[in-house]
Structures are given as structure tokens and as C-alpha cells.
JSON list of C-alpha atoms in Angstrom, two decimals:
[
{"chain": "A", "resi": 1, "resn": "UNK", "atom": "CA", "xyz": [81.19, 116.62, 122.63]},
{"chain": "A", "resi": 2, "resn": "UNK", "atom": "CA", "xyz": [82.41, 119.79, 124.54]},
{"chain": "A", "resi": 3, "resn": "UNK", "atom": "CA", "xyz": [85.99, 118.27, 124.83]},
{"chain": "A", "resi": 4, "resn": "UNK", "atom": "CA", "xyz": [85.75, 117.67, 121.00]},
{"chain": "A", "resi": 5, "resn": "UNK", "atom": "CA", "xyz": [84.44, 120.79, 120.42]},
{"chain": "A", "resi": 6, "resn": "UNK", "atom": "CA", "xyz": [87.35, 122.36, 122.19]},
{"chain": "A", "resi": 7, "resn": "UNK", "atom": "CA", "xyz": [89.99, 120.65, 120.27]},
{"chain": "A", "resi": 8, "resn": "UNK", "atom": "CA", "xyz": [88.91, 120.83, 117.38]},
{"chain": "A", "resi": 9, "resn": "UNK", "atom": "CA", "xyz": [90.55, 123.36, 115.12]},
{"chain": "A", "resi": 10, "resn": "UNK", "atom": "CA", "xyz": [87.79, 124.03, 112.61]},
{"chain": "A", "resi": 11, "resn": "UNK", "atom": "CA", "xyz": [85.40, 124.46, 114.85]},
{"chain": "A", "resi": 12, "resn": "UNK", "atom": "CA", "xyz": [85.40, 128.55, 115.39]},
{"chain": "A", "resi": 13, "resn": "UNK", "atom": "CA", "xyz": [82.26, 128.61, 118.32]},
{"chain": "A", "resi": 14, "resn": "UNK", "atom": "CA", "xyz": [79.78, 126.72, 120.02]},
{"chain": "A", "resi": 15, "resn": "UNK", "atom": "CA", "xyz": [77.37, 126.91, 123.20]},
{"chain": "A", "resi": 16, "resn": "UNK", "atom": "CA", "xyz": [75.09, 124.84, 124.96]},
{"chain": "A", "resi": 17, "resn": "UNK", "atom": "CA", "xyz": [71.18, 124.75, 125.18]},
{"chain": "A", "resi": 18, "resn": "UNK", "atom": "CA", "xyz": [71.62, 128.37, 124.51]},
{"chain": "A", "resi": 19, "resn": "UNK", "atom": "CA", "xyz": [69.14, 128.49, 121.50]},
{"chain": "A", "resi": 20, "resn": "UNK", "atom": "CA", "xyz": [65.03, 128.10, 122.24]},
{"chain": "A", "resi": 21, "resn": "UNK", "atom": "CA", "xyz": [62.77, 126.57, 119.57]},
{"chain": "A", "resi": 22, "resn": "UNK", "atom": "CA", "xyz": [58.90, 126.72, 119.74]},
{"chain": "A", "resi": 23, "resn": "UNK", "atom": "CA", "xyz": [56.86, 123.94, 119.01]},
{"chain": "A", "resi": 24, "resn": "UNK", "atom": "CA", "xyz": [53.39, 122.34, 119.72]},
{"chain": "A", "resi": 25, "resn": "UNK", "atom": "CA", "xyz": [53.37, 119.41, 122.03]},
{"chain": "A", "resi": 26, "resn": "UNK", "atom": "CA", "xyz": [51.23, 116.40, 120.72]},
{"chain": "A", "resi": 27, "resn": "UNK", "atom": "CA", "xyz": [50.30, 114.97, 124.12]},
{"chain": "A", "resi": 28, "resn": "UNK", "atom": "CA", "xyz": [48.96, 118.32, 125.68]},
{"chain": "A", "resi": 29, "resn": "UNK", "atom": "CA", "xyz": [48.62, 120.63, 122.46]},
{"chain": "A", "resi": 30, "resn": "UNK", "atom": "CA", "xyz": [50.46, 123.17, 123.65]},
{"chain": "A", "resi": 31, "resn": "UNK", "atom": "CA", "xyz": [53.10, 125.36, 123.03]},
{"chain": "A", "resi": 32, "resn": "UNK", "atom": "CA", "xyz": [56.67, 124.42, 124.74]},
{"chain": "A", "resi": 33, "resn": "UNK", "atom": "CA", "xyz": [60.32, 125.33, 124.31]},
{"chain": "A", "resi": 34, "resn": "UNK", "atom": "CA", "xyz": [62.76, 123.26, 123.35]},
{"chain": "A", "resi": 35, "resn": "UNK", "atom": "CA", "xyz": [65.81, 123.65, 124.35]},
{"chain": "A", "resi": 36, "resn": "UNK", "atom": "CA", "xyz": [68.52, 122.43, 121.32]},
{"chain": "A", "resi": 37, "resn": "UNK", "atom": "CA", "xyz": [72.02, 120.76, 123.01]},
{"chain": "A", "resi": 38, "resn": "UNK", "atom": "CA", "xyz": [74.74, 122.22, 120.74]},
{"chain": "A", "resi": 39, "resn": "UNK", "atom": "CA", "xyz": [75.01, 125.39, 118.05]},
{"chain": "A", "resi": 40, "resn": "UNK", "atom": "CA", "xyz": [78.68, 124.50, 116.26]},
{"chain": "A", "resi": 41, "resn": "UNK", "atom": "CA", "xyz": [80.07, 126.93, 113.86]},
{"chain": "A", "resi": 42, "resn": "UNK", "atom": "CA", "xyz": [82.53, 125.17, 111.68]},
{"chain": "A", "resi": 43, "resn": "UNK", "atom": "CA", "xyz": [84.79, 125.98, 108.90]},
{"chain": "A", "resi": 44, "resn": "UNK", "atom": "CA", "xyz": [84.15, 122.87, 106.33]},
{"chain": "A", "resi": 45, "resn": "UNK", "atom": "CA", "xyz": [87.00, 121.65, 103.98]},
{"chain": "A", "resi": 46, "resn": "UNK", "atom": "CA", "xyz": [86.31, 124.19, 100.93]},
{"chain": "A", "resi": 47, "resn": "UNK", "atom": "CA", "xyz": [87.08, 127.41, 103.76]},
{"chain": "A", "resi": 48, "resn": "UNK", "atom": "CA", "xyz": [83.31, 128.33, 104.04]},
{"chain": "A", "resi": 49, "resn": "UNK", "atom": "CA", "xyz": [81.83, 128.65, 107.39]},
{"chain": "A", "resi": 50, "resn": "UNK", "atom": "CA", "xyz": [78.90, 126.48, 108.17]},
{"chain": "A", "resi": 51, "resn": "UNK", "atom": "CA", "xyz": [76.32, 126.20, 111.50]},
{"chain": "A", "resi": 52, "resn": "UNK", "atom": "CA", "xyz": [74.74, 123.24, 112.58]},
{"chain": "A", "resi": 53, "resn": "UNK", "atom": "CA", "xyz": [72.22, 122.60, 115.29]},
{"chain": "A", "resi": 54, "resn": "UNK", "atom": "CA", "xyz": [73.03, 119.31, 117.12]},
{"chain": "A", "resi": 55, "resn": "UNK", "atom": "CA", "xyz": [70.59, 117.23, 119.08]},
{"chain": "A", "resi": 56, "resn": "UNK", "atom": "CA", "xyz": [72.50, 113.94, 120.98]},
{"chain": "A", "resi": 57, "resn": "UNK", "atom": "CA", "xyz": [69.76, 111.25, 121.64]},
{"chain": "A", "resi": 58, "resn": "UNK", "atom": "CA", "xyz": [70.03, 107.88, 122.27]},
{"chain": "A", "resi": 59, "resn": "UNK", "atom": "CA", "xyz": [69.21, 105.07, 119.22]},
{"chain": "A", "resi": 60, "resn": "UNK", "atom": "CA", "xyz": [65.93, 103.76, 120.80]},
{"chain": "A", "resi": 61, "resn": "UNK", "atom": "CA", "xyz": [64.45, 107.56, 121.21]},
{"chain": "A", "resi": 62, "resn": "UNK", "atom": "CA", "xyz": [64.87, 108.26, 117.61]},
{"chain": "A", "resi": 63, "resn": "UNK", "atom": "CA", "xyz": [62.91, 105.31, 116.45]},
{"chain": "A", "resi": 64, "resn": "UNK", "atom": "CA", "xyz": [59.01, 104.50, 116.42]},
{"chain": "A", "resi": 65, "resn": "UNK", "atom": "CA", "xyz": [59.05, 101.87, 119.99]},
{"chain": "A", "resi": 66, "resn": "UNK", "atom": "CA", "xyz": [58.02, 98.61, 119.53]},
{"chain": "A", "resi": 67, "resn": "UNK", "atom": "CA", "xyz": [55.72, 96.44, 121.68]},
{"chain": "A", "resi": 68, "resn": "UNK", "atom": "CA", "xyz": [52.84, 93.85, 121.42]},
{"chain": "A", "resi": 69, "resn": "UNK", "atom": "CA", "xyz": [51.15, 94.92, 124.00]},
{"chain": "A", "resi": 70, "resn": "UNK", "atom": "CA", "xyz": [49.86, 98.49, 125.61]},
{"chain": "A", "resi": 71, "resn": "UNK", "atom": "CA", "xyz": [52.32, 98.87, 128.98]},
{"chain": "A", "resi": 72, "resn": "UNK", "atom": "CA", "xyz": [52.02, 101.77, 130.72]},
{"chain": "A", "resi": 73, "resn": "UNK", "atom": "CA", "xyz": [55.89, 102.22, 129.39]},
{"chain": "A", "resi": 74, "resn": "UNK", "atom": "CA", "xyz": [54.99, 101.23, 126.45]},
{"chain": "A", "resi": 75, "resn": "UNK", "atom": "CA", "xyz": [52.76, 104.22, 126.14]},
{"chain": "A", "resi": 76, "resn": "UNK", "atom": "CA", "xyz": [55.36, 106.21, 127.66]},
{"chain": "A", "resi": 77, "resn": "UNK", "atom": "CA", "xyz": [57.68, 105.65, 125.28]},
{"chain": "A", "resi": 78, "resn": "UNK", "atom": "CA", "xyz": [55.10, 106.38, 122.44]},
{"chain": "A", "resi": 79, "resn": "UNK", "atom": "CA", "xyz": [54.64, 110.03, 123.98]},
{"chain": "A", "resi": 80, "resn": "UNK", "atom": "CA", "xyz": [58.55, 110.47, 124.56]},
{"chain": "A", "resi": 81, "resn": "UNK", "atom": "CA", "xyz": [58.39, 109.46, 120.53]},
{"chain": "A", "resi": 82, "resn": "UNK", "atom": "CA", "xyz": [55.82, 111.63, 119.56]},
{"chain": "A", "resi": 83, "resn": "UNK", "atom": "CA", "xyz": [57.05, 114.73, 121.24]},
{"chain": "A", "resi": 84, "resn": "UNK", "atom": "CA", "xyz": [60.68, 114.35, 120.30]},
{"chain": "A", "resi": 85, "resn": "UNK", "atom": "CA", "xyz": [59.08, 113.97, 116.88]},
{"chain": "A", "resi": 86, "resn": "UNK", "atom": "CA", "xyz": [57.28, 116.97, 116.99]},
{"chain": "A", "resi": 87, "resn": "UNK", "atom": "CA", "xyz": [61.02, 119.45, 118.31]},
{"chain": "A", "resi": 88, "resn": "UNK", "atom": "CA", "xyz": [62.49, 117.96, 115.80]},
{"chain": "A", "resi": 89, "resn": "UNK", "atom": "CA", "xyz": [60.23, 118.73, 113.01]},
{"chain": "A", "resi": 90, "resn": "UNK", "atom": "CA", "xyz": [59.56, 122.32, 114.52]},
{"chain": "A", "resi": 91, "resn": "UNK", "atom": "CA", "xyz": [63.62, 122.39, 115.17]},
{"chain": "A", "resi": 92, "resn": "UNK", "atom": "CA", "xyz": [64.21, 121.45, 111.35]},
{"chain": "A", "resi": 93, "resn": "UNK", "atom": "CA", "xyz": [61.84, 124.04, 110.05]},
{"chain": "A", "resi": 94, "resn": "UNK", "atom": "CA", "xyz": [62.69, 126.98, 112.39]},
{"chain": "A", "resi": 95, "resn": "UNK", "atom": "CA", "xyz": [66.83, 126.37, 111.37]},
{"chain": "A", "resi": 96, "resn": "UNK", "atom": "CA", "xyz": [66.12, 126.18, 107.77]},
{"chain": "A", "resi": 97, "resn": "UNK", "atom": "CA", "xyz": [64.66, 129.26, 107.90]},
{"chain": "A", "resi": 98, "resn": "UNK", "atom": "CA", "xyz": [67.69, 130.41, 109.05]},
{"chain": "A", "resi": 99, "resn": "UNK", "atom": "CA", "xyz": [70.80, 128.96, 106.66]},
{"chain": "A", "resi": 100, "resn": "UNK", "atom": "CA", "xyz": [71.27, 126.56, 109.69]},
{"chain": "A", "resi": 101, "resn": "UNK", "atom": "CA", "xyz": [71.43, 122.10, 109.11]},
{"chain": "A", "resi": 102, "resn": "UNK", "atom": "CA", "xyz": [69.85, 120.40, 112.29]},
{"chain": "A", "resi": 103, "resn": "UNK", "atom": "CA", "xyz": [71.41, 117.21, 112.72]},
{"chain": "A", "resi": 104, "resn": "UNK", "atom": "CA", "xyz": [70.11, 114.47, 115.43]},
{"chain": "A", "resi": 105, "resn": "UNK", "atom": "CA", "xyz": [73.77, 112.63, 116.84]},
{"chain": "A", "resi": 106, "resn": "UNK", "atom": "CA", "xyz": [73.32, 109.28, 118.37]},
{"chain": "A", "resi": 107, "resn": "UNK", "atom": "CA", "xyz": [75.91, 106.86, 120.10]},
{"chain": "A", "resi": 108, "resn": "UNK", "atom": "CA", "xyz": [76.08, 105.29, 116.00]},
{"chain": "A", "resi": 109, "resn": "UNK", "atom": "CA", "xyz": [77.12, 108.70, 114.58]},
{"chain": "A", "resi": 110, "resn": "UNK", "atom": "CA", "xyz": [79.41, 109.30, 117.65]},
{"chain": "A", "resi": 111, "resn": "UNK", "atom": "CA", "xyz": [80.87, 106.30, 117.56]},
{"chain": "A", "resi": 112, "resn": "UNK", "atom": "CA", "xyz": [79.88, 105.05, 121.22]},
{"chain": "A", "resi": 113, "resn": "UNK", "atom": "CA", "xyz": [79.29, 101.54, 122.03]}
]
């Protein structure tokens, strides 16, 4: 993404787990910072300037886990869910706020095999 990012010619700026969002953990209740992997600033194809927050994650962490029976990774897995549930939610809300689209990237939209 950085080497992209670099390239790129309509991309004007971006950083790197530079931005802090607040949000409530589900498995302890308490408040946390997440930490979001990429602010881009972009110029789009109509010449207006747009920012995006970017989250990279792979497939299986954006998706409810599936199981028959309760693992201890199993259960893992559902609290790794629930929590990256809960930044992104928090992370959605807190950019709106702000003019800014928060987009989750995984190896589909990257194109990664």
C-alpha cells in the first residue's frame, strides 16, 4: 500500500497509524484506542479532493467465524470479531463526523491471492 501510495499521482498525502479512534471494547467494556492503518488524501476524477480512512484486514476477520463447536479458538476468534466490530463501528461514526469515508481493504479489494 505505501509503495502504491507513493506512485500514485492522485494521491496528494498519506500517513500511517497516525490517527487514534476511541471506542468501547465488548470483551472488557472499556475504553481503548484504535489505531487506523492508512489516512489517503486523494484527488478523485471530477478534481475534488477526497480523504479516506483505510483499515487492511484479512477476509476471515471481517466475517462472523464459523464453527460447530465452542474451541477455545473458536471463542477467540468470536472476541477478535466482536472487537474489530466494535473499531469499526466507532471508526465509521467518528470519520463521518468529520467529511471522512472509512473503508475496510481486504486481499479481495487489493487484489491479493
Amino acid at each position: 500500500f505505501c509503495i502504491w501510495a507513493d506512485i500514485t499521482p492522485s494521491v496528494l498525502k498519506w500517513a500511517s497509524e497516525e490517527t487514534i479512534v476511541p471506542y468501547i471494547s465488548p470483551v472488557d467494556n472499556r475504553p481503548h484506542r484504535y489505531f487506523v492503518d492508512f489516512m489517503i488524501k486523494v484527488r478523485v476524477r471530477d478534481g475534488s479532493i477526497k480523504t479516506y480512512a483505510i483499515e487492511i484486514k484479512p477476509l476471515c476477520q471481517t466475517q462472523p467465524p464459523k464453527g460447530k463447536r465452542n474451541s477455545k479458538r473458536l471463542l477467540e476468534e468470536h472476541a477478535t470479531y466482536a472487537v474489530n466490530c466494535a473499531k469499526w463501528e466507532a471508526a465509521d461514526a467518528f470519520f463521518k463526523k468529520r467529511g471522512i469515508e472509512f473503508q475496510i481493504l481486504t486481499e479481495r479489494e487489493l487484489g491479493i491471492k
